[in-house]
CSV table of C-alpha atoms and ligand atoms in Angstrom, one decimal:
chain,number,residue,atom,x,y,z
A,1,MET,CA,45.7,63.0,93.9
A,2,ILE,CA,49.4,63.6,93.0
A,3,TYR,CA,50.0,64.6,96.6
A,4,LEU,CA,48.5,61.3,97.9
A,5,PHE,CA,50.6,59.3,95.4
A,6,GLN,CA,53.8,61.1,96.6
A,7,ARG,CA,53.0,60.3,100.2
A,8,PHE,CA,52.6,56.6,99.4
A,9,VAL,CA,55.9,56.6,97.5
A,10,TYR,CA,57.8,58.0,100.4
A,11,GLN,CA,56.6,55.3,102.9
A,12,ILE,CA,58.4,52.1,103.7
A,13,PRO,CA,57.1,49.1,101.6
A,14,ARG,CA,54.6,46.8,103.4
A,15,GLY,CA,56.3,44.0,105.4
A,16,THR,CA,59.7,45.7,105.5
A,17,ARG,CA,61.5,47.5,108.3
A,18,ASP,CA,64.1,50.2,109.0
A,19,PHE,CA,66.4,49.4,111.9
A,20,THR,CA,67.4,52.1,114.4
A,21,ILE,CA,71.0,52.5,115.7
A,22,ILE,CA,70.2,50.6,118.9
A,23,GLU,CA,68.4,47.8,116.9
A,24,MET,CA,71.4,47.5,114.6
A,25,GLN,CA,73.7,47.2,117.5
A,26,ASN,CA,71.5,44.5,119.0
A,27,ARG,CA,71.3,42.7,115.6
A,28,ARG,CA,75.1,42.7,115.2
A,29,TYR,CA,75.5,41.4,118.8
A,30,VAL,CA,73.1,38.5,118.1
A,31,GLU,CA,74.8,37.8,114.7
A,32,GLU,CA,78.2,37.6,116.4
A,33,LYS,CA,76.9,35.3,119.1
A,34,ILE,CA,75.3,33.0,116.5
A,35,ARG,CA,78.5,33.1,114.3
A,36,SER,CA,80.6,32.0,117.3
A,37,THR,CA,78.4,29.1,118.1
A,38,PHE,CA,78.5,27.9,114.4
A,39,GLU,CA,82.3,28.2,114.4
A,40,SER,CA,82.6,26.4,117.7
A,41,TYR,CA,81.2,23.3,115.8
A,42,GLY,CA,83.6,23.7,112.9
A,43,TYR,CA,81.1,25.4,110.5
A,44,LYS,CA,82.5,27.9,107.9
A,45,GLU,CA,80.6,30.9,106.4
A,46,VAL,CA,79.4,31.2,102.8
A,47,GLN,CA,77.3,33.7,100.9
A,48,THR,CA,75.1,33.4,97.9
A,49,PRO,CA,73.3,36.1,95.8
A,50,THR,CA,70.0,37.8,96.9
A,51,PHE,CA,68.3,36.6,93.7
A,52,GLU,CA,68.4,33.3,91.8
A,53,ASN,CA,66.8,31.7,88.8
A,54,LEU,CA,63.2,31.2,89.6
A,55,GLU,CA,63.4,27.5,88.6
A,56,LEU,CA,65.7,26.9,91.6
A,57,PHE,CA,62.7,27.3,93.9
A,58,THR,CA,60.0,25.9,91.6
A,59,ALA,CA,62.0,22.7,90.9
A,60,LYS,CA,60.9,20.9,94.1
A,61,SER,CA,58.0,23.0,95.4
A,62,GLY,CA,56.2,23.4,92.0
A,63,GLU,CA,54.8,26.5,90.3
A,64,GLY,CA,52.4,27.1,93.2
A,65,ILE,CA,55.3,28.7,95.2
A,66,ILE,CA,55.3,31.6,92.7
A,67,ASP,CA,52.3,33.1,94.5
A,68,GLU,CA,54.3,33.2,97.8
A,69,ILE,CA,57.6,34.7,96.5
A,70,TYR,CA,58.9,37.9,94.8
A,71,SER,CA,59.6,36.8,91.2
A,72,PHE,CA,60.2,39.0,88.2
A,73,LYS,CA,61.7,39.1,84.7
A,74,ASP,CA,64.9,41.0,84.3
A,75,LYS,CA,65.7,43.2,81.3
A,76,GLY,CA,67.0,40.2,79.4
A,77,GLY,CA,63.8,38.3,79.9
A,78,ARG,CA,65.2,35.9,82.5
A,79,ASP,CA,62.8,34.6,85.2
A,80,LEU,CA,64.4,35.4,88.5
A,81,ALA,CA,63.3,35.4,92.2
A,82,LEU,CA,64.4,37.1,95.4
A,83,ARG,CA,65.4,34.1,97.6
A,84,PRO,CA,62.6,33.0,99.9
A,85,GLU,CA,65.1,30.8,101.8
A,86,LEU,CA,68.7,29.8,101.6
A,87,THR,CA,68.9,26.0,101.5
A,88,ALA,CA,68.2,25.7,97.7
A,89,PRO,CA,70.8,28.5,96.9
A,90,VAL,CA,73.5,27.0,99.1
A,91,ILE,CA,72.9,23.5,97.6
A,92,ARG,CA,73.0,25.0,94.1
A,93,PHE,CA,76.4,26.6,95.0
A,94,TYR,CA,77.6,23.3,96.4
A,95,VAL,CA,76.7,21.4,93.3
A,96,GLU,CA,78.2,24.0,91.0
A,97,LYS,CA,81.5,24.6,92.9
A,98,LEU,CA,82.0,22.7,96.2
A,99,GLN,CA,81.4,19.0,95.4
A,100,MET,CA,85.2,18.3,95.6
A,101,GLU,CA,85.6,19.8,99.1
A,102,PRO,CA,86.6,17.4,101.9
A,103,LYS,CA,83.6,15.9,103.7
A,104,PRO,CA,81.7,16.5,105.8
A,105,LEU,CA,81.3,20.0,104.5
A,106,LYS,CA,79.8,22.3,107.2
A,107,LEU,CA,78.5,25.6,105.8
A,108,TYR,CA,76.7,28.4,107.6
A,109,TYR,CA,75.3,31.7,106.4
A,110,PHE,CA,73.2,34.8,107.2
A,111,GLY,CA,71.0,36.4,104.6
A,112,ASN,CA,67.9,38.4,103.9
A,113,CYS,CA,64.9,36.4,102.5
A,114,TYR,CA,61.8,37.6,100.8
A,115,ARG,CA,58.3,36.1,100.9
A,116,TYR,CA,55.0,37.5,99.8
A,117,ASP,CA,53.6,36.8,103.3
A,118,ARG,CA,50.8,38.5,105.1
A,119,PRO,CA,52.8,40.8,107.5
A,120,GLN,CA,52.2,40.6,111.3
A,121,LYS,CA,54.3,40.5,114.4
A,122,GLY,CA,57.2,38.1,113.7
A,123,ARG,CA,56.2,37.7,110.0
A,124,TYR,CA,57.6,40.0,107.4
A,125,ARG,CA,58.1,40.2,103.7
A,126,GLU,CA,61.8,40.9,104.1
A,127,PHE,CA,63.4,39.0,107.0
A,128,THR,CA,66.7,37.5,107.9
A,129,GLN,CA,67.6,33.9,108.3
A,130,ALA,CA,70.7,32.4,109.9
A,131,GLY,CA,71.2,28.8,108.8
A,132,CYS,CA,73.6,26.0,107.9
A,133,GLU,CA,73.9,22.8,105.9
A,134,ILE,CA,76.1,19.7,106.6
A,135,ILE,CA,76.9,17.7,103.5
A,136,GLY,CA,78.5,14.3,103.1
A,137,THR,CA,77.1,12.4,106.2
A,138,ASP,CA,73.9,11.1,107.5
A,139,THR,CA,75.0,9.3,110.6
A,140,PRO,CA,72.9,9.7,113.8
A,141,GLU,CA,75.8,11.6,115.4
A,142,SER,CA,75.9,14.2,112.6
A,143,THR,CA,72.1,14.8,112.9
A,144,ALA,CA,72.3,15.0,116.7
A,145,GLU,CA,75.2,17.5,116.4
A,146,LEU,CA,73.2,19.6,114.0
A,147,ILE,CA,70.1,19.7,116.2
A,148,SER,CA,72.1,20.4,119.4
A,149,MET,CA,73.9,23.3,117.6
A,150,ALA,CA,70.5,24.9,116.7
A,151,TYR,CA,69.4,24.5,120.3
A,152,ASN,CA,72.7,25.8,121.7
A,153,ILE,CA,72.7,28.9,119.4
A,154,LEU,CA,69.4,29.9,121.1
A,155,LYS,CA,70.6,28.9,124.6
A,156,ASN,CA,73.9,30.8,124.2
A,157,LEU,CA,71.8,33.9,123.4
A,158,GLY,CA,70.3,33.6,126.9
A,159,LEU,CA,66.9,32.1,125.8
A,160,LYS,CA,65.5,29.9,128.5
A,161,LYS,CA,61.9,29.3,127.4
A,162,ILE,CA,62.4,27.3,124.2
A,163,ARG,CA,61.1,23.9,123.2
A,164,LEU,CA,62.7,21.4,120.9
A,165,LYS,CA,60.5,18.9,119.0
A,166,VAL,CA,61.8,16.2,116.8
A,167,GLY,CA,60.0,14.1,114.3
A,168,ASN,CA,60.8,11.8,111.4
A,169,LEU,CA,59.2,11.8,108.0
A,170,ILE,CA,60.2,8.3,107.0
A,171,ILE,CA,58.4,6.9,110.0
A,172,LEU,CA,55.4,9.3,109.4
A,173,LYS,CA,55.1,7.9,105.8
A,174,GLU,CA,55.0,4.4,107.2
A,175,ILE,CA,52.2,5.5,109.6
A,176,PHE,CA,50.4,6.8,106.5
A,177,LYS,CA,50.9,3.5,104.7
A,178,LYS,CA,49.6,1.6,107.7
A,179,ILE,CA,46.3,3.5,107.7
A,180,LYS,CA,46.2,3.3,103.9
A,181,LEU,CA,46.5,7.0,103.1
A,182,THR,CA,47.5,7.4,99.5
A,183,GLU,CA,50.1,10.0,98.4
A,184,GLU,CA,47.2,12.1,97.0
A,185,LYS,CA,45.4,12.1,100.3
A,186,GLN,CA,48.6,12.7,102.2
A,187,LYS,CA,49.1,15.9,100.2
A,188,TYR,CA,45.8,17.1,101.5
A,189,ILE,CA,46.3,16.2,105.2
A,190,ILE,CA,50.0,17.1,105.6
A,191,PRO,CA,49.3,20.9,105.7
A,192,LEU,CA,46.6,20.3,108.3
A,193,ILE,CA,49.1,18.4,110.5
A,194,ASP,CA,51.6,21.2,109.9
A,195,LYS,CA,49.2,23.8,111.1
A,196,ASN,CA,47.9,21.7,114.0
A,197,LEU,CA,44.3,21.9,112.6
A,198,TYR,CA,43.2,18.7,114.3
A,199,GLU,CA,39.5,19.1,113.9
A,200,GLU,CA,39.8,19.6,110.1
A,201,LEU,CA,42.3,16.7,110.1
A,202,MET,CA,39.8,14.3,111.7
A,203,ASN,CA,37.0,15.4,109.4
A,204,ALA,CA,39.2,14.9,106.3
A,205,MET,CA,40.2,11.4,107.5
A,206,SER,CA,36.6,10.5,108.1
A,207,GLU,CA,35.8,11.6,104.6
A,208,PHE,CA,38.6,9.4,103.3
A,209,ARG,CA,36.7,6.5,105.0
A,210,ILE,CA,39.3,5.8,107.6
A,211,ASN,CA,37.7,4.2,110.6
A,212,GLN,CA,37.3,6.0,113.9
A,213,LYS,CA,39.7,3.7,115.8
A,214,ASP,CA,42.5,4.3,113.3
A,215,ILE,CA,41.9,8.0,113.4
A,216,SER,CA,42.1,8.2,117.2
A,217,GLU,CA,45.3,6.0,117.2
A,218,PHE,CA,46.8,8.2,114.5
A,219,ILE,CA,46.1,11.5,116.3
A,220,ASP,CA,47.5,10.0,119.5
A,221,ILE,CA,50.7,8.9,117.8
A,222,LEU,CA,51.1,12.3,116.2
A,223,GLU,CA,50.9,14.1,119.5
A,224,ASN,CA,52.2,11.7,122.1
A,225,SER,CA,54.8,9.7,120.3
A,226,ASP,CA,57.6,7.9,122.1
A,227,ILE,CA,60.0,5.5,120.5
A,228,GLU,CA,58.6,2.4,122.1
A,229,LYS,CA,55.0,3.3,121.1
A,230,LEU,CA,56.2,3.9,117.5
A,231,ARG,CA,58.0,0.6,117.4
A,232,ASN,CA,55.0,-1.2,118.7
A,233,TYR,CA,52.6,0.6,116.4
A,234,LEU,CA,54.7,-0.2,113.3
A,235,LYS,CA,55.9,-3.7,114.3
A,236,ASP,CA,54.6,-5.2,111.1
A,237,ASN,CA,56.3,-2.6,108.8
A,238,LYS,CA,59.7,-4.2,109.0
A,239,ASN,CA,61.4,-1.9,106.6
A,240,VAL,CA,61.1,1.1,108.9
A,241,LEU,CA,62.6,-0.5,112.0
A,242,ASP,CA,66.1,0.6,111.0
A,243,GLU,CA,65.0,4.2,110.7
A,244,ILE,CA,63.3,3.9,114.1
A,245,GLU,CA,66.5,2.7,115.6
A,246,LYS,CA,68.5,5.5,114.0
A,247,PHE,CA,65.9,8.0,115.3
A,248,GLU,CA,66.3,6.5,118.8
A,249,LYS,CA,70.1,6.9,118.6
A,250,ILE,CA,69.6,10.6,117.7
A,251,LYS,CA,67.2,11.1,120.6
A,252,ASN,CA,69.5,9.4,123.0
A,253,LEU,CA,72.5,11.4,121.9
A,254,LEU,CA,70.5,14.6,122.4
A,255,GLU,CA,69.3,13.7,125.8
A,256,ASN,CA,72.3,11.8,127.3
A,257,SER,CA,75.3,13.4,125.5
A,258,TYR,CA,74.1,16.9,124.7
A,259,LYS,CA,72.0,17.0,127.9
A,260,ILE,CA,68.9,18.5,126.3
A,261,SER,CA,66.2,17.6,128.8
A,262,ASP,CA,63.2,19.5,127.4
A,263,LEU,CA,63.0,17.5,124.1
A,264,SER,CA,59.8,15.9,122.9
A,265,VAL,CA,59.2,13.5,120.1
A,266,LYS,CA,56.4,14.8,117.8
A,267,MET,CA,55.4,12.9,114.6
A,268,SER,CA,53.3,16.0,113.8
A,269,ILE,CA,56.5,17.9,112.7
A,270,VAL,CA,56.2,17.7,108.9
A,271,ARG,CA,58.0,21.0,107.9
A,272,GLY,CA,56.5,23.2,105.2
A,273,LEU,CA,59.1,22.6,102.6
A,274,ASP,CA,58.9,19.5,100.4
A,275,TYR,CA,62.5,18.3,100.4
A,276,TYR,CA,62.9,16.9,103.9
A,277,THR,CA,63.3,13.1,104.1
A,278,GLY,CA,64.3,11.8,107.5
A,279,THR,CA,64.6,13.2,111.0
A,280,VAL,CA,63.2,16.8,111.2
A,281,PHE,CA,63.0,19.2,114.1
A,282,GLU,CA,61.6,22.5,115.2
A,283,ILE,CA,62.4,24.9,118.1
A,284,GLU,CA,59.7,27.2,119.3
A,285,ALA,CA,59.4,30.0,121.8
A,286,PRO,CA,55.8,29.8,123.1
A,287,CYS,CA,56.0,33.4,124.4
A,288,LEU,CA,55.8,34.5,120.7
A,289,GLY,CA,52.2,33.4,120.3
A,290,ALA,CA,51.0,32.7,116.8
A,291,GLU,CA,54.4,33.0,115.1
A,292,SER,CA,56.4,31.0,117.7
A,293,GLN,CA,58.6,28.9,115.5
A,294,LEU,CA,62.2,30.1,115.8
A,295,CYS,CA,64.0,27.4,113.9
A,296,GLY,CA,63.3,24.4,111.7
A,297,GLY,CA,65.3,21.8,109.8
A,298,GLY,CA,66.4,18.3,109.4
A,299,VAL,CA,67.6,15.7,106.9
A,300,TYR,CA,66.7,16.3,103.3
A,301,GLU,CA,67.4,15.5,99.7
A,302,LEU,CA,68.1,18.3,97.3
A,303,ILE,CA,71.6,17.7,95.8
A,304,GLU,CA,70.3,15.0,93.4
A,305,LEU,CA,67.6,17.2,92.2
A,306,PHE,CA,70.2,19.8,91.1
A,307,ASP,CA,72.2,17.0,89.3
A,308,GLY,CA,74.8,16.6,92.0
A,309,ARG,CA,76.3,13.3,93.2
A,310,PRO,CA,74.2,11.7,96.0
A,311,SER,CA,75.4,12.6,99.5
A,312,GLY,CA,74.0,12.8,103.0
A,313,GLN,CA,72.6,16.3,103.6
A,314,ALA,CA,70.9,18.1,106.5
A,315,GLY,CA,70.5,21.7,107.7
A,316,PHE,CA,68.3,24.2,109.5
A,317,ALA,CA,67.1,27.8,109.2
A,318,LEU,CA,66.7,30.1,112.1
A,319,GLY,CA,64.5,33.1,112.1
A,320,PHE,CA,66.9,35.9,113.1
A,321,ASP,CA,64.1,38.5,113.6
A,322,ARG,CA,61.9,36.3,115.7
A,323,THR,CA,64.9,35.2,117.8
A,324,ILE,CA,65.5,38.9,118.7
A,325,ILE,CA,61.8,39.4,119.5
A,326,ALA,CA,61.9,36.3,121.8
A,327,MET,CA,65.0,37.7,123.5
A,328,GLY,CA,63.0,40.9,124.2
A,329,GLU,CA,60.1,38.9,125.6
A,330,GLU,CA,62.5,37.1,128.0
A,331,LYS,CA,63.9,40.6,128.9
A,332,ILE,CA,67.4,39.6,127.9
A,333,VAL,CA,69.7,42.7,128.3
A,334,PHE,CA,71.8,43.5,125.2
A,335,PRO,CA,75.2,45.0,125.9
A,336,LYS,CA,75.5,48.7,125.5
A,337,LYS,CA,77.8,49.9,122.7
A,338,THR,CA,80.5,52.3,124.0
A,339,ILE,CA,83.2,54.4,122.4
A,340,ASP,CA,86.7,54.5,123.9
A,341,LEU,CA,87.2,58.3,123.7
A,342,TYR,CA,85.5,61.5,123.0
A,343,ILE,CA,87.8,64.6,122.4
A,344,ILE,CA,86.7,68.1,123.3
A,345,PRO,CA,88.8,71.0,121.9
A,346,ILE,CA,88.0,74.0,124.2
A,347,ASP,CA,88.3,76.7,121.5
A,348,GLU,CA,89.0,77.2,117.8
A,349,LYS,CA,92.8,77.3,118.4
A,350,THR,CA,92.9,73.8,119.8
A,351,ILE,CA,91.0,72.1,117.0
A,352,LEU,CA,94.1,71.3,114.9
A,353,LYS,CA,95.8,69.6,117.8
A,354,ALA,CA,92.6,67.7,118.8
A,355,VAL,CA,92.2,66.4,115.2
A,356,GLU,CA,95.9,65.3,115.2
A,357,ILE,CA,95.5,63.4,118.6
A,358,ALA,CA,92.2,61.8,117.5
A,359,GLU,CA,93.8,60.5,114.3
A,360,ASN,CA,96.8,59.2,116.1
A,361,LEU,CA,94.7,57.3,118.6
A,362,ARG,CA,92.5,55.8,115.8
A,363,LYS,CA,95.7,54.6,114.1
A,364,ASN,CA,96.6,52.9,117.4
A,365,GLY,CA,93.4,50.9,117.4
A,366,LEU,CA,91.1,53.0,119.6
A,367,ASN,CA,87.6,54.2,118.7
A,368,VAL,CA,87.6,57.9,118.9
A,369,ASP,CA,85.0,60.6,118.3
A,370,MET,CA,85.4,64.4,118.7
A,371,ASP,CA,83.2,67.4,119.1
A,372,LEU,CA,82.4,68.8,115.7
A,373,LEU,CA,79.9,71.4,116.8
A,374,ARG,CA,82.2,73.7,118.8
A,375,ARG,CA,80.0,73.2,121.9
A,376,ASN,CA,80.8,74.5,125.4
A,377,ILE,CA,82.3,71.9,127.7
A,378,GLY,CA,79.1,71.2,129.6
A,379,LYS,CA,77.1,70.4,126.5
A,380,ALA,CA,80.0,68.4,125.0
A,381,LEU,CA,80.3,66.3,128.1
A,382,LYS,CA,76.6,65.7,128.1
A,383,TYR,CA,76.8,64.5,124.5
A,384,ALA,CA,79.9,62.3,125.4
A,385,SER,CA,77.8,60.5,128.1
A,386,SER,CA,74.9,60.1,125.6
A,387,ILE,CA,77.2,58.2,123.2
A,388,ASN,CA,78.6,56.1,126.1
A,389,ALA,CA,82.1,57.4,125.9
A,390,LYS,CA,84.4,55.7,128.3
A,391,LYS,CA,86.8,58.6,128.6
A,392,VAL,CA,86.9,62.2,127.5
A,393,ILE,CA,90.0,64.1,126.5
A,394,ILE,CA,89.8,67.9,127.1
A,395,ILE,CA,92.3,70.0,125.2
A,396,GLY,CA,92.7,73.7,126.1
A,397,PRO,CA,95.3,76.3,125.0
A,398,ASP,CA,97.1,76.1,128.4
A,399,GLU,CA,97.4,72.4,128.1
A,400,ILE,CA,98.7,72.6,124.5
A,401,GLU,CA,101.4,75.0,125.7
A,402,LYS,CA,102.5,72.4,128.3
A,403,ASN,CA,102.1,69.5,125.8
A,404,VAL,CA,99.5,67.8,128.0
A,405,VAL,CA,95.8,67.0,127.9
A,406,SER,CA,93.2,66.4,130.6
A,407,ILE,CA,91.5,62.9,130.6
A,408,LYS,CA,88.2,62.4,132.4
A,409,ASP,CA,87.0,58.9,133.2
A,410,MET,CA,83.3,59.0,132.6
A,411,LYS,CA,82.5,56.2,135.0
A,412,THR,CA,84.5,57.3,138.1
A,413,GLY,CA,84.6,61.0,137.2
A,414,LYS,CA,88.3,61.0,138.0
A,415,GLN,CA,90.3,63.6,136.0
A,416,GLU,CA,94.0,63.4,135.3
A,417,THR,CA,96.6,65.3,133.3
A,418,VAL,CA,98.7,63.3,130.9
A,419,LYS,CA,101.6,64.2,128.6
A,420,ILE,CA,100.5,64.0,124.9
A,421,ASP,CA,103.6,61.8,124.2
A,422,ASP,CA,102.5,59.4,126.9
A,423,LEU,CA,98.8,59.2,125.8
A,424,ILE,CA,99.0,55.9,124.0
A,425,ASN,CA,100.8,54.1,126.9
A,426,PHE,CA,98.4,55.7,129.4
A,427,LEU,CA,95.3,54.6,127.5
A,428,LYS,CA,96.6,51.1,126.9
B,1,AMP,P1,61.3,28.1,107.0
B,1,AMP,O1,62.3,28.3,105.9
B,1,AMP,O2,59.9,28.4,106.5
B,1,AMP,O3,61.4,26.8,107.7
B,1,AMP,O4,61.6,29.2,108.1
B,1,AMP,C1,62.6,29.1,109.0
B,1,AMP,C2,62.5,30.1,110.0
B,1,AMP,O5,62.5,31.4,109.4
B,1,AMP,C3,61.2,30.1,110.8
B,1,AMP,O6,61.2,29.2,111.8
B,1,AMP,C4,61.0,31.5,111.2
B,1,AMP,O7,61.6,31.7,112.4
B,1,AMP,C5,61.6,32.3,110.1
B,1,AMP,N1,60.6,32.9,109.2
B,1,AMP,C6,60.0,32.2,108.2
B,1,AMP,N2,59.2,33.1,107.5
B,1,AMP,C7,59.3,34.3,108.1
B,1,AMP,C8,58.8,35.6,107.8
B,1,AMP,N3,57.9,35.8,106.8
B,1,AMP,N4,59.1,36.6,108.6
B,1,AMP,C9,60.0,36.4,109.7
B,1,AMP,N5,60.6,35.2,109.9
B,1,AMP,C10,60.2,34.2,109.1
């Protein structure tokens, strides 16, 4: 019994992962690529804590969310939660400390998130999100820029088979009004729309006594929306025409200025979280199957809920882990990590000089490793090639006497003798 318990303790917790050396190299590569796209649009990085007061997450989503997150009491009896997402923490940070910053404020971040999800491929209990928020504007051009940035982050990583879908929750709410779906009934059917459960959706609408013609029209508009169709469908709901026009401007900017051709308008994009209010979007990679959503976001309202001054706000979260899986599915080749130099001291007497040279080269900005196992040259060279060393420096007693070393280029195989004093110049 004790033995079984011990075995369990020494296993990785459900829904979490260890990352190998290669996986970490690939993750860092992806992180840097994403970072450079964020920065190319003028976004700046921030960081918030891994845990927050539980109330930050229940404030908008309600107590129900507690079942889906890791929450706990600390030793002082405070109710805390490991963050399930980063928008609420970043907006909390903004309201507490950043409200006076010049606008628009463009913030990006990377962080681990925790959800008590049922683990499967692409769905973990600990996962990483990259995301951003833009605060202080709600112009069509700011929303279009945000959406194009999300799309370009994925394109810049080499992904070709992705799909961008945009929707709008203000327009969707007007559609609900038109078919007389009360807030109560909307709460029931929104999750069905979110999960594309159309049969259940139609059954629920029949039960709500919505006539068959309205149901068919509604399903059609959810799936095959285009702006003209929406305008026509809602022509009697005058108060939404401005939002339709704004939505159209965003779509036109994305298609004509950002040249995103594979965009579709889908009123069925409702987003799982409750704080979105205007244009919303999702990007998916169909090759991922059930968990195909890579990124989601849009215009929302959260600042006011945290007692901040009203301000335009929009953002998105990108699933870092799923992006890497999608890159694997599209057979995108990650760059190999190399090391500039590997130093092999031929015998014990040359170790001192080898250490001295290694340290001097490191101080001059080179990445240097050296043989620490006193292996013979053949084995040491094999190891050097396994760690992708670009060059190998071989130091023997004869060389030390002449104040030189041998340098072997691992790609060409060419070997040269270089004076120790000229090493830095030679390598630069
Ligand atoms: P959300 O905050 O739910 O809109 O999620 C944003 C993105 O995070 C999704 O599009 C996914 O790519 C990713 N994501 C959400 N939940 C998980 C999870 N449990 N495991 C891995 N990635 C996730």
